[in-house]
Tab-separated table of C-alpha atoms and ligand atoms in Angstrom:
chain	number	residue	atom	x	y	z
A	1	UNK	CA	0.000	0.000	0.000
A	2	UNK	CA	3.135	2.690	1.012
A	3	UNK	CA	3.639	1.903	-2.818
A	4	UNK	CA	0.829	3.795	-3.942
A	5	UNK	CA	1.749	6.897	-2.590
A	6	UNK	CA	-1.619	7.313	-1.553
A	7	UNK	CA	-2.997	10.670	0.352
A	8	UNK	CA	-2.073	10.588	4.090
A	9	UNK	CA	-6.087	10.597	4.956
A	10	UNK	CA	-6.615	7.770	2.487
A	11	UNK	CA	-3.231	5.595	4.030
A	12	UNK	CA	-4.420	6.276	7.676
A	13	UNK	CA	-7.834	5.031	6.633
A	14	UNK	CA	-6.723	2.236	4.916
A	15	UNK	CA	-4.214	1.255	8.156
A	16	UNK	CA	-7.725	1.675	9.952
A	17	UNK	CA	-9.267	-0.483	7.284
A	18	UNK	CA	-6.859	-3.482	7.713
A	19	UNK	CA	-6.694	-2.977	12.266
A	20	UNK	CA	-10.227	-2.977	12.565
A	21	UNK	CA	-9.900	0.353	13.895
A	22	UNK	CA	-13.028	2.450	11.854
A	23	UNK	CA	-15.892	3.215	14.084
A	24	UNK	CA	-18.008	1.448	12.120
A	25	UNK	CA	-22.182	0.506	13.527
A	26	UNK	CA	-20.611	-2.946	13.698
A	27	UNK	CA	-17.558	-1.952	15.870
A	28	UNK	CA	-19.737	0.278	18.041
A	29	UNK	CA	-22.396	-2.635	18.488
A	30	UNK	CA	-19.118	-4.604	19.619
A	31	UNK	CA	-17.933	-2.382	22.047
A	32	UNK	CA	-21.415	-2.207	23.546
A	33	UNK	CA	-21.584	1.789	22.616
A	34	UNK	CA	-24.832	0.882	20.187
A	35	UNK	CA	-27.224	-1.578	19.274
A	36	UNK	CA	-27.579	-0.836	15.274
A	37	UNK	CA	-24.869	-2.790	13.577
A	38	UNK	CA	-26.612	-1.982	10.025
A	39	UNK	CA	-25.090	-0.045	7.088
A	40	UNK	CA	-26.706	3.553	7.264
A	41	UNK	CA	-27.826	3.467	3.987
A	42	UNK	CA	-29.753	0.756	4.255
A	43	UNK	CA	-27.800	-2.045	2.525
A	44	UNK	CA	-29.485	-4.571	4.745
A	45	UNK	CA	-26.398	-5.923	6.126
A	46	UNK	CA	-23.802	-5.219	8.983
A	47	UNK	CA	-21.571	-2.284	8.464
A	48	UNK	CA	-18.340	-4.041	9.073
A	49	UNK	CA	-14.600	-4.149	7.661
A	50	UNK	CA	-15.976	-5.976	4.285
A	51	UNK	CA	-19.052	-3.970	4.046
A	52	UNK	CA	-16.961	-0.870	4.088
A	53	UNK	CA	-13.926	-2.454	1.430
A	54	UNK	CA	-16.277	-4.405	-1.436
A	55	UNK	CA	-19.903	-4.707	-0.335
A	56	UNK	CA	-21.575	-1.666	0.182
A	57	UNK	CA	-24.347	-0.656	-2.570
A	58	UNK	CA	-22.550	3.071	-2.860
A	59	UNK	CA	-19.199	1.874	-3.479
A	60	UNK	CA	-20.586	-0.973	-5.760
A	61	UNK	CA	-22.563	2.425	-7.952
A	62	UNK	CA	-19.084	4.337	-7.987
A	63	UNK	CA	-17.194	1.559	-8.964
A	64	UNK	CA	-20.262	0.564	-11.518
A	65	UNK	CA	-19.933	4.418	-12.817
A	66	UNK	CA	-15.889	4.777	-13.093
A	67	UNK	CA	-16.023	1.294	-15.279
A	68	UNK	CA	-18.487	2.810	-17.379
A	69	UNK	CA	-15.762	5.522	-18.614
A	70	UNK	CA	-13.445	2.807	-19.423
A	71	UNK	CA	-11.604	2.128	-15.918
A	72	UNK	CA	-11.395	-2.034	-14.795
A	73	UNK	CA	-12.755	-1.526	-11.521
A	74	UNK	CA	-12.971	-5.040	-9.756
A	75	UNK	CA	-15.449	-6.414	-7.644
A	76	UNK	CA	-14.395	-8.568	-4.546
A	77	UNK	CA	-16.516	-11.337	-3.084
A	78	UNK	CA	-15.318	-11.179	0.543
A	79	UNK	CA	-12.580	-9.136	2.471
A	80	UNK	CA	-9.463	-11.951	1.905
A	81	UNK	CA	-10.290	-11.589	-1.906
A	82	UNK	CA	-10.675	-7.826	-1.977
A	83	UNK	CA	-7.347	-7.242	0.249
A	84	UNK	CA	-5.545	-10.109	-2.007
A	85	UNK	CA	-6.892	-8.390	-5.057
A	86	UNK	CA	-5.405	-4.922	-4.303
A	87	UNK	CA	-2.354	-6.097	-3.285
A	88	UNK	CA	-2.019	-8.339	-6.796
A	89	UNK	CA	-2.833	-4.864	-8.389
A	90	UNK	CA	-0.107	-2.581	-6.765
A	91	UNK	CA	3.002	-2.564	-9.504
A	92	UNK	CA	0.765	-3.892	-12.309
A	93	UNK	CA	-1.669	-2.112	-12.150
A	94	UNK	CA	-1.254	0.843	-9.696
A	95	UNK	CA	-3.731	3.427	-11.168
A	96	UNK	CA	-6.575	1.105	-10.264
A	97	UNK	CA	-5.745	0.065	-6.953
A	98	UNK	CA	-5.768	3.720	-6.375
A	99	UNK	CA	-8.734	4.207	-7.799
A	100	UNK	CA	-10.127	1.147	-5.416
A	101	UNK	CA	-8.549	2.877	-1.842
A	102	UNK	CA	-9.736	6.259	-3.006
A	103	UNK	CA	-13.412	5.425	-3.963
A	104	UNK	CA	-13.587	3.625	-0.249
A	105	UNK	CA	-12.435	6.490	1.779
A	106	UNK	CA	-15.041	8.328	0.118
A	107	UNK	CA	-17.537	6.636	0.589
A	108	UNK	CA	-16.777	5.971	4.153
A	109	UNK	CA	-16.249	9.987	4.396
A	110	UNK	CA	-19.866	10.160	2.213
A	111	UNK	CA	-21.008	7.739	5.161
A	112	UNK	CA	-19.970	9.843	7.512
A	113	UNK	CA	-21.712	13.132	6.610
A	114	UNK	CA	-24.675	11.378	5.934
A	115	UNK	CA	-25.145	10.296	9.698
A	116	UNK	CA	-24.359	13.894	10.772
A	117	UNK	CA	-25.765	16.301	8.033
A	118	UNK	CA	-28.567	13.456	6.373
A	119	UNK	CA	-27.436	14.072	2.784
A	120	UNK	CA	-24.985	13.370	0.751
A	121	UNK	CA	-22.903	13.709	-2.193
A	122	UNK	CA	-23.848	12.359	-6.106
A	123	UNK	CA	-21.786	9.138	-7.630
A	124	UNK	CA	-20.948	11.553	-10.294
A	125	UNK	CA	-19.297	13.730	-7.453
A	126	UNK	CA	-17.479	10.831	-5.956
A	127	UNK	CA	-16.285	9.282	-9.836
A	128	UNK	CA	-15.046	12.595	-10.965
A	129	UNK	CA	-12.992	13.391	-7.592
A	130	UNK	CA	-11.594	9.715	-8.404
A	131	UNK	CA	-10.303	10.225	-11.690
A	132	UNK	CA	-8.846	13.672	-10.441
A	133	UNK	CA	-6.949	12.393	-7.889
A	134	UNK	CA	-5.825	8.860	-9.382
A	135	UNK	CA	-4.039	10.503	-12.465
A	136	UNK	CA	-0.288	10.518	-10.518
A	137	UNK	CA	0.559	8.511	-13.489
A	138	UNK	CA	-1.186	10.125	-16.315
A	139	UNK	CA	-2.231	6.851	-17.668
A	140	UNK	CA	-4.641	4.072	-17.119
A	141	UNK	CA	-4.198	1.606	-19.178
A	142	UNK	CA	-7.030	-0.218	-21.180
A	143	UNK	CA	-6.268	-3.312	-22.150
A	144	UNK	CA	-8.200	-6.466	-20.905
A	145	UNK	CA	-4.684	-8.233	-19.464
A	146	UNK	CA	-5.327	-7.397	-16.244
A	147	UNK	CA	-8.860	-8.928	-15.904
A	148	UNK	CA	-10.180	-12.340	-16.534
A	149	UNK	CA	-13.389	-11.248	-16.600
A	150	UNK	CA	-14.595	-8.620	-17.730
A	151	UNK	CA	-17.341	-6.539	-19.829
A	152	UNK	CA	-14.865	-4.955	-22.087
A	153	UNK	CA	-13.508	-8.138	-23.261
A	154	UNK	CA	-16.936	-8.993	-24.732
A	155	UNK	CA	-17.714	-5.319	-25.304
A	156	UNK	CA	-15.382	-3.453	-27.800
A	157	UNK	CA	-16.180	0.242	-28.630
A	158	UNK	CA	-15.051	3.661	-27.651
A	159	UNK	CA	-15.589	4.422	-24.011
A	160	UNK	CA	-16.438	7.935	-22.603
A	161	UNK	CA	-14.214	10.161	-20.592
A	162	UNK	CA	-15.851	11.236	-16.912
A	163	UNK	CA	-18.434	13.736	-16.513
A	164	UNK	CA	-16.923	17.050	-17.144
A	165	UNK	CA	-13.912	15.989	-18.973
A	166	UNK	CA	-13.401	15.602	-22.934
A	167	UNK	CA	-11.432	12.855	-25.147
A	168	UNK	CA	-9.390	13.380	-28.084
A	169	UNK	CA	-8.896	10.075	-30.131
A	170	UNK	CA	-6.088	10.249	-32.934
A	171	UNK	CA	-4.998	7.876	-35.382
A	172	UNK	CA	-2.198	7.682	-38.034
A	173	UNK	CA	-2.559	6.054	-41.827
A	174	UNK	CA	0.102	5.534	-44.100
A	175	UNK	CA	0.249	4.412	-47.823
A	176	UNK	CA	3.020	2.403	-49.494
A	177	UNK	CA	4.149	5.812	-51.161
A	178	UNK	CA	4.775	7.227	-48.372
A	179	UNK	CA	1.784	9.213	-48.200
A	180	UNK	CA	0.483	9.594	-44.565
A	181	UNK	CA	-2.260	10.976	-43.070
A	182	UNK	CA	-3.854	11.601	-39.112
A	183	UNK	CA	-6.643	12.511	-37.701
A	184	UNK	CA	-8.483	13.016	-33.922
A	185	UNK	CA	-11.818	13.673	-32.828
A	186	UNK	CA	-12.996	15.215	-29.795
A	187	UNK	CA	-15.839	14.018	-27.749
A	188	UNK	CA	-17.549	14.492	-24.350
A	189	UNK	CA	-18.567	12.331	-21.971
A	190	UNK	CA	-21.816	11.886	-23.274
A	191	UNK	CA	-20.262	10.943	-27.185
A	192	UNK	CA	-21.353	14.023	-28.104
A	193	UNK	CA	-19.055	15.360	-31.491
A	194	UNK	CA	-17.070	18.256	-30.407
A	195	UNK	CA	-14.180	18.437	-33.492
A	196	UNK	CA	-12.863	16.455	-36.021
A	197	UNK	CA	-9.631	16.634	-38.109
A	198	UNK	CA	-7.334	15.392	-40.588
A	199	UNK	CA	-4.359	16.181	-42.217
A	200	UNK	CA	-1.835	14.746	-44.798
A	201	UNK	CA	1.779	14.517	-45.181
A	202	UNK	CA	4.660	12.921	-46.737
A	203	UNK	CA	6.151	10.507	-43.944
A	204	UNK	CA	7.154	7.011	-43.310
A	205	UNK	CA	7.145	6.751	-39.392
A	206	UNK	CA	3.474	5.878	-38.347
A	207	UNK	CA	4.661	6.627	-34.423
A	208	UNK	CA	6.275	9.975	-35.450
A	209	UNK	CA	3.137	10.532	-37.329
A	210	UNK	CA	0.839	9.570	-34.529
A	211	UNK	CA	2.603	11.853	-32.241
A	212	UNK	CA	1.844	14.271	-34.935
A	213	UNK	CA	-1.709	14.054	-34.454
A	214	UNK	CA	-1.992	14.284	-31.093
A	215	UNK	CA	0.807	17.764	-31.419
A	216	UNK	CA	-1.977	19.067	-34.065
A	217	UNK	CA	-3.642	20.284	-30.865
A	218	UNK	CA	-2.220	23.172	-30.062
A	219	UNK	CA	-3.367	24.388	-33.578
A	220	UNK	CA	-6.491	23.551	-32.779
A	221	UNK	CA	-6.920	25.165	-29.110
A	222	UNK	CA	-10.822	26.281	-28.123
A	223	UNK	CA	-11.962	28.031	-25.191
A	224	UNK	CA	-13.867	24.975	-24.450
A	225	UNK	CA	-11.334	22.614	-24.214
A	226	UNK	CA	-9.477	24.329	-21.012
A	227	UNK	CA	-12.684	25.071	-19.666
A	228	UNK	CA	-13.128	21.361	-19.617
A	229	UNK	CA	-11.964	19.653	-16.132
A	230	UNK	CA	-9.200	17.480	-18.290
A	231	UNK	CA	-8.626	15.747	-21.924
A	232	UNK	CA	-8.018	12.121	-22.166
A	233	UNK	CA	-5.840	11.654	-25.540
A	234	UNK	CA	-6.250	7.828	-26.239
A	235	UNK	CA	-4.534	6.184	-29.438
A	236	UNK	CA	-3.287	3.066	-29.953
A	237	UNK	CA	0.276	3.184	-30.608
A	238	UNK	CA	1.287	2.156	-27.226
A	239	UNK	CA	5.213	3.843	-27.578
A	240	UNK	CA	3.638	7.332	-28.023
A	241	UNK	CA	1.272	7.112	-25.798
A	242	UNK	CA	4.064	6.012	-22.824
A	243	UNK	CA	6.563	8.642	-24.013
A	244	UNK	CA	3.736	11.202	-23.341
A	245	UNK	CA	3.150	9.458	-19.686
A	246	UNK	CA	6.477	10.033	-19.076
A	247	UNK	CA	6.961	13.336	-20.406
A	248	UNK	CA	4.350	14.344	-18.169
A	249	UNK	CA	5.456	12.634	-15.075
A	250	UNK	CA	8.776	14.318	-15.402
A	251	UNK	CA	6.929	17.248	-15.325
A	252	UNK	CA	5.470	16.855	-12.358
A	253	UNK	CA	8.732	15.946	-10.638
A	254	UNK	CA	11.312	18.538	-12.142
A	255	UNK	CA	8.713	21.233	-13.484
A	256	UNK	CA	10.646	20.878	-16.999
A	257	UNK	CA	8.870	19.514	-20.228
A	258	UNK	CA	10.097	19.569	-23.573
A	259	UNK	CA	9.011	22.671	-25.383
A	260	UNK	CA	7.056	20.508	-27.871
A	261	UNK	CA	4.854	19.328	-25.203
A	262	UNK	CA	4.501	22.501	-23.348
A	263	UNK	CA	0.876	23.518	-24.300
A	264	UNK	CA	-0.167	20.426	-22.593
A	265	UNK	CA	0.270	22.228	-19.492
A	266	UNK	CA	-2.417	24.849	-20.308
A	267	UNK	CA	-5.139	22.167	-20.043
A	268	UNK	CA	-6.765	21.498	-16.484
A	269	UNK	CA	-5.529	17.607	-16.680
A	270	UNK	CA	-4.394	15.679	-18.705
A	271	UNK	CA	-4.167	11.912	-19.240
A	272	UNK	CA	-3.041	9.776	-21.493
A	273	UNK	CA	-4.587	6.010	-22.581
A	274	UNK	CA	-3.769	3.119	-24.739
A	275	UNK	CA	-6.769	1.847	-26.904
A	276	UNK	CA	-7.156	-1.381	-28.643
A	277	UNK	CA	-7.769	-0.687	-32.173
A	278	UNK	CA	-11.415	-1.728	-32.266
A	279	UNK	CA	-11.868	0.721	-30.224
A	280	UNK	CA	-10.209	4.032	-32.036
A	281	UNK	CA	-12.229	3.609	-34.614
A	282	UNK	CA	-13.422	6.521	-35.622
A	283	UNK	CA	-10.076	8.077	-35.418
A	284	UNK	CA	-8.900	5.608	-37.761
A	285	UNK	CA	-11.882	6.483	-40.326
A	286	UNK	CA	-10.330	10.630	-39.687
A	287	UNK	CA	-6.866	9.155	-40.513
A	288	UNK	CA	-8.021	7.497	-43.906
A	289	UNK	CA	-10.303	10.679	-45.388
A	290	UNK	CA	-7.207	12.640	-44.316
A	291	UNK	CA	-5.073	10.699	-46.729
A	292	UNK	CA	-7.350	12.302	-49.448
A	293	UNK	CA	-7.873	16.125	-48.060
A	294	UNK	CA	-7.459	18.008	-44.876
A	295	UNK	CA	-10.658	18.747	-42.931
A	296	UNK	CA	-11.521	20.262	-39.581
A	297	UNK	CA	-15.148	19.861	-38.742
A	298	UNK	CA	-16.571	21.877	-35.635
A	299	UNK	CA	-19.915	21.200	-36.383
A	300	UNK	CA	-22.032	18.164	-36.925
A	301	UNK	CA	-24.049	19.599	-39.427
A	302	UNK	CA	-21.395	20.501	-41.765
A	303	UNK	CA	-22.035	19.319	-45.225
A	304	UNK	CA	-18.535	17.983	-45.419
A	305	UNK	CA	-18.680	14.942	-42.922
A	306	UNK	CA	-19.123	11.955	-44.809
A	307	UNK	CA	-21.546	9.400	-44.054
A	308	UNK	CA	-19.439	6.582	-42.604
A	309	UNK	CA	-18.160	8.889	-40.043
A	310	UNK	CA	-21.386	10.229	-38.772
A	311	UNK	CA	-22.364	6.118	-39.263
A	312	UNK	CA	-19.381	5.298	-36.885
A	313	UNK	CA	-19.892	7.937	-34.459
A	314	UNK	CA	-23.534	7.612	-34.112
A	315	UNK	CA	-23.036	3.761	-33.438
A	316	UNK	CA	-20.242	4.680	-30.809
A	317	UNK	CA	-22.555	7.234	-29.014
A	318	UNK	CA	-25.506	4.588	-29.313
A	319	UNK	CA	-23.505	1.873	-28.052
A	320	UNK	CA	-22.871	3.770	-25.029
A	321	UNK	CA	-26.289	2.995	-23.645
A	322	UNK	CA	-25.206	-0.282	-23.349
A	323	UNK	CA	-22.530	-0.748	-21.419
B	401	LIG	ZN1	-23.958	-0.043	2.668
């Protein structure tokens, strides 16, 4: 756990977690200081240690909602699994154990306020603090390798980013004469279209050329997009997208970022994410027109967009319903 690097409140409440040391209705029913052992929010079962780490129908909602934008949240079945399960996920998979500790604290300190001031705060809230404060690494990483089982395994499209927060998907093309283009589209959480575009060069490096695409956004800049509460840029060459981790990460260790990469700074967040093919899709149909002409679209009712596009997007954004 001291691996994580996790927030003094959320390590002390952890080491509370594990020493059966949270004043749970359970532990007060114990110590003969109440006789309502029940979760407050009326889970019908005893608020203890496992109640509080896997079971309880808030955490199960937050964890339901931050899989929904594309994170591998797991379920545990009892308290040996879930501390088992964490501990199998620290090095491999850090972002998500995070993601785990954080969402508990919360909704033990959710738990908390609603005893003393009766409400309390949305699942939207609680997912969007989550993401915020899991993104030490700038990168959560989307492939099915760490999960057995799992929805997205069966279930391949584009996922959202969290409330609040836009995507940019790019994708490179190249031709056998050396004729390259890429392409991105912007999206919201709700699939909404935001901007497309696509340009063409002459190149023969797909990774330079996918880097190029994701650069092409600081010609590109809106009001809207700093406004936003962070851009996830998700494509899936894997190499670019970790040399944009680190860049990052240095950043937030030595304050110096090469000047290339600078105007990342100017967003609110910004992470970075590794996409199977299947589902970068419609940045891969942006990277093909571009081989023909360069486009930027800002509105869906431009007379431009061709069909398969607006096919693929409205099949992503329909699809979304469904997971
Ligand atoms: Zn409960």
């Amino acid at each position: 756990m001291k691996k994580l690097k996790l927030r003094p409140k959320i390590e002390l409440f952890r080491w509370s977690l594990y020493n059966d040391g949270l004043p749970s209705n359970d532990f007060l029913v114990r110590r003969k200081l109440s006789n309502l052992s029940g979760c407050p929010r009326g889970c019908m079962e005893d608020e203890n240690e496992w109640h509080i780490a896997g079971n309880c129908s808030k955490l199960h909602e937050v964890i339901f909602l931050l899989n929904k934008w594309g994170f591998q949240n797991p379920i545990f079945n009892n308290l040996q699994d879930c501390f088992e399960g964490l501990k199998k996920l620290v090095g491999k998979n850090s972002i998500i154990a995070k993601m785990y500790c954080t969402s508990t604290w919360l909704v033990w300190k959710s738990r908390c306020k609603l005893i003393h001031d009766g409400i309390e705060d949305s699942n939207n809230f609680f997912a969007s603090y989550v993401v915020s404060t899991s993104t030490f690494s700038n990168f959560f990483n989307q492939g099915p390798e760490n999960w057995d089982t799992n929805q997205r395994e069966l279930f391949c499209s584009w996922y959202p980013p969290p409330t609040g927060w836009i995507k940019l998907n790019v994708d490179a093309s190249i031709l056998s004469n050396n004729v390259a283009g890429f392409g991105g589209v912007i999206r919201d959480e709700k699939g909404i279209f935001l901007l497309a575009f696509g340009i063409n060069i002459m190149h023969w490096d797909i990774a330079q050329i996918e880097l190029m695409a994701i650069l092409h956004l600081k010609y590109i800049f809106h009001d809207w997009m700093f406004e936003a509460q962070g851009i996830i840029i998700e494509g899936d060459n894997f190499n670019i997208i970790n040399i944009l981790q680190s860049a990052m990460k240095n950043w937030k260790v030595s304050k110096r970022i090469e000047e290339k990469f600078s105007f990342l700074l100017d967003f609110n967040q910004v992470m970075f994410s590794f996409s199977k093919i299947c589902c970068n899709k419609l940045a891969d149909i942006c990277a093909n027109l571009a081989l023909k002409s360069l486009f930027t679209w800002e509105n869906i009712g431009s007379q431009d967009i061709p069909p398969p596009f607006l096919f693929c997007l409205k099949e992503e954004c329909d699809s979304l319903g469904l997971l």
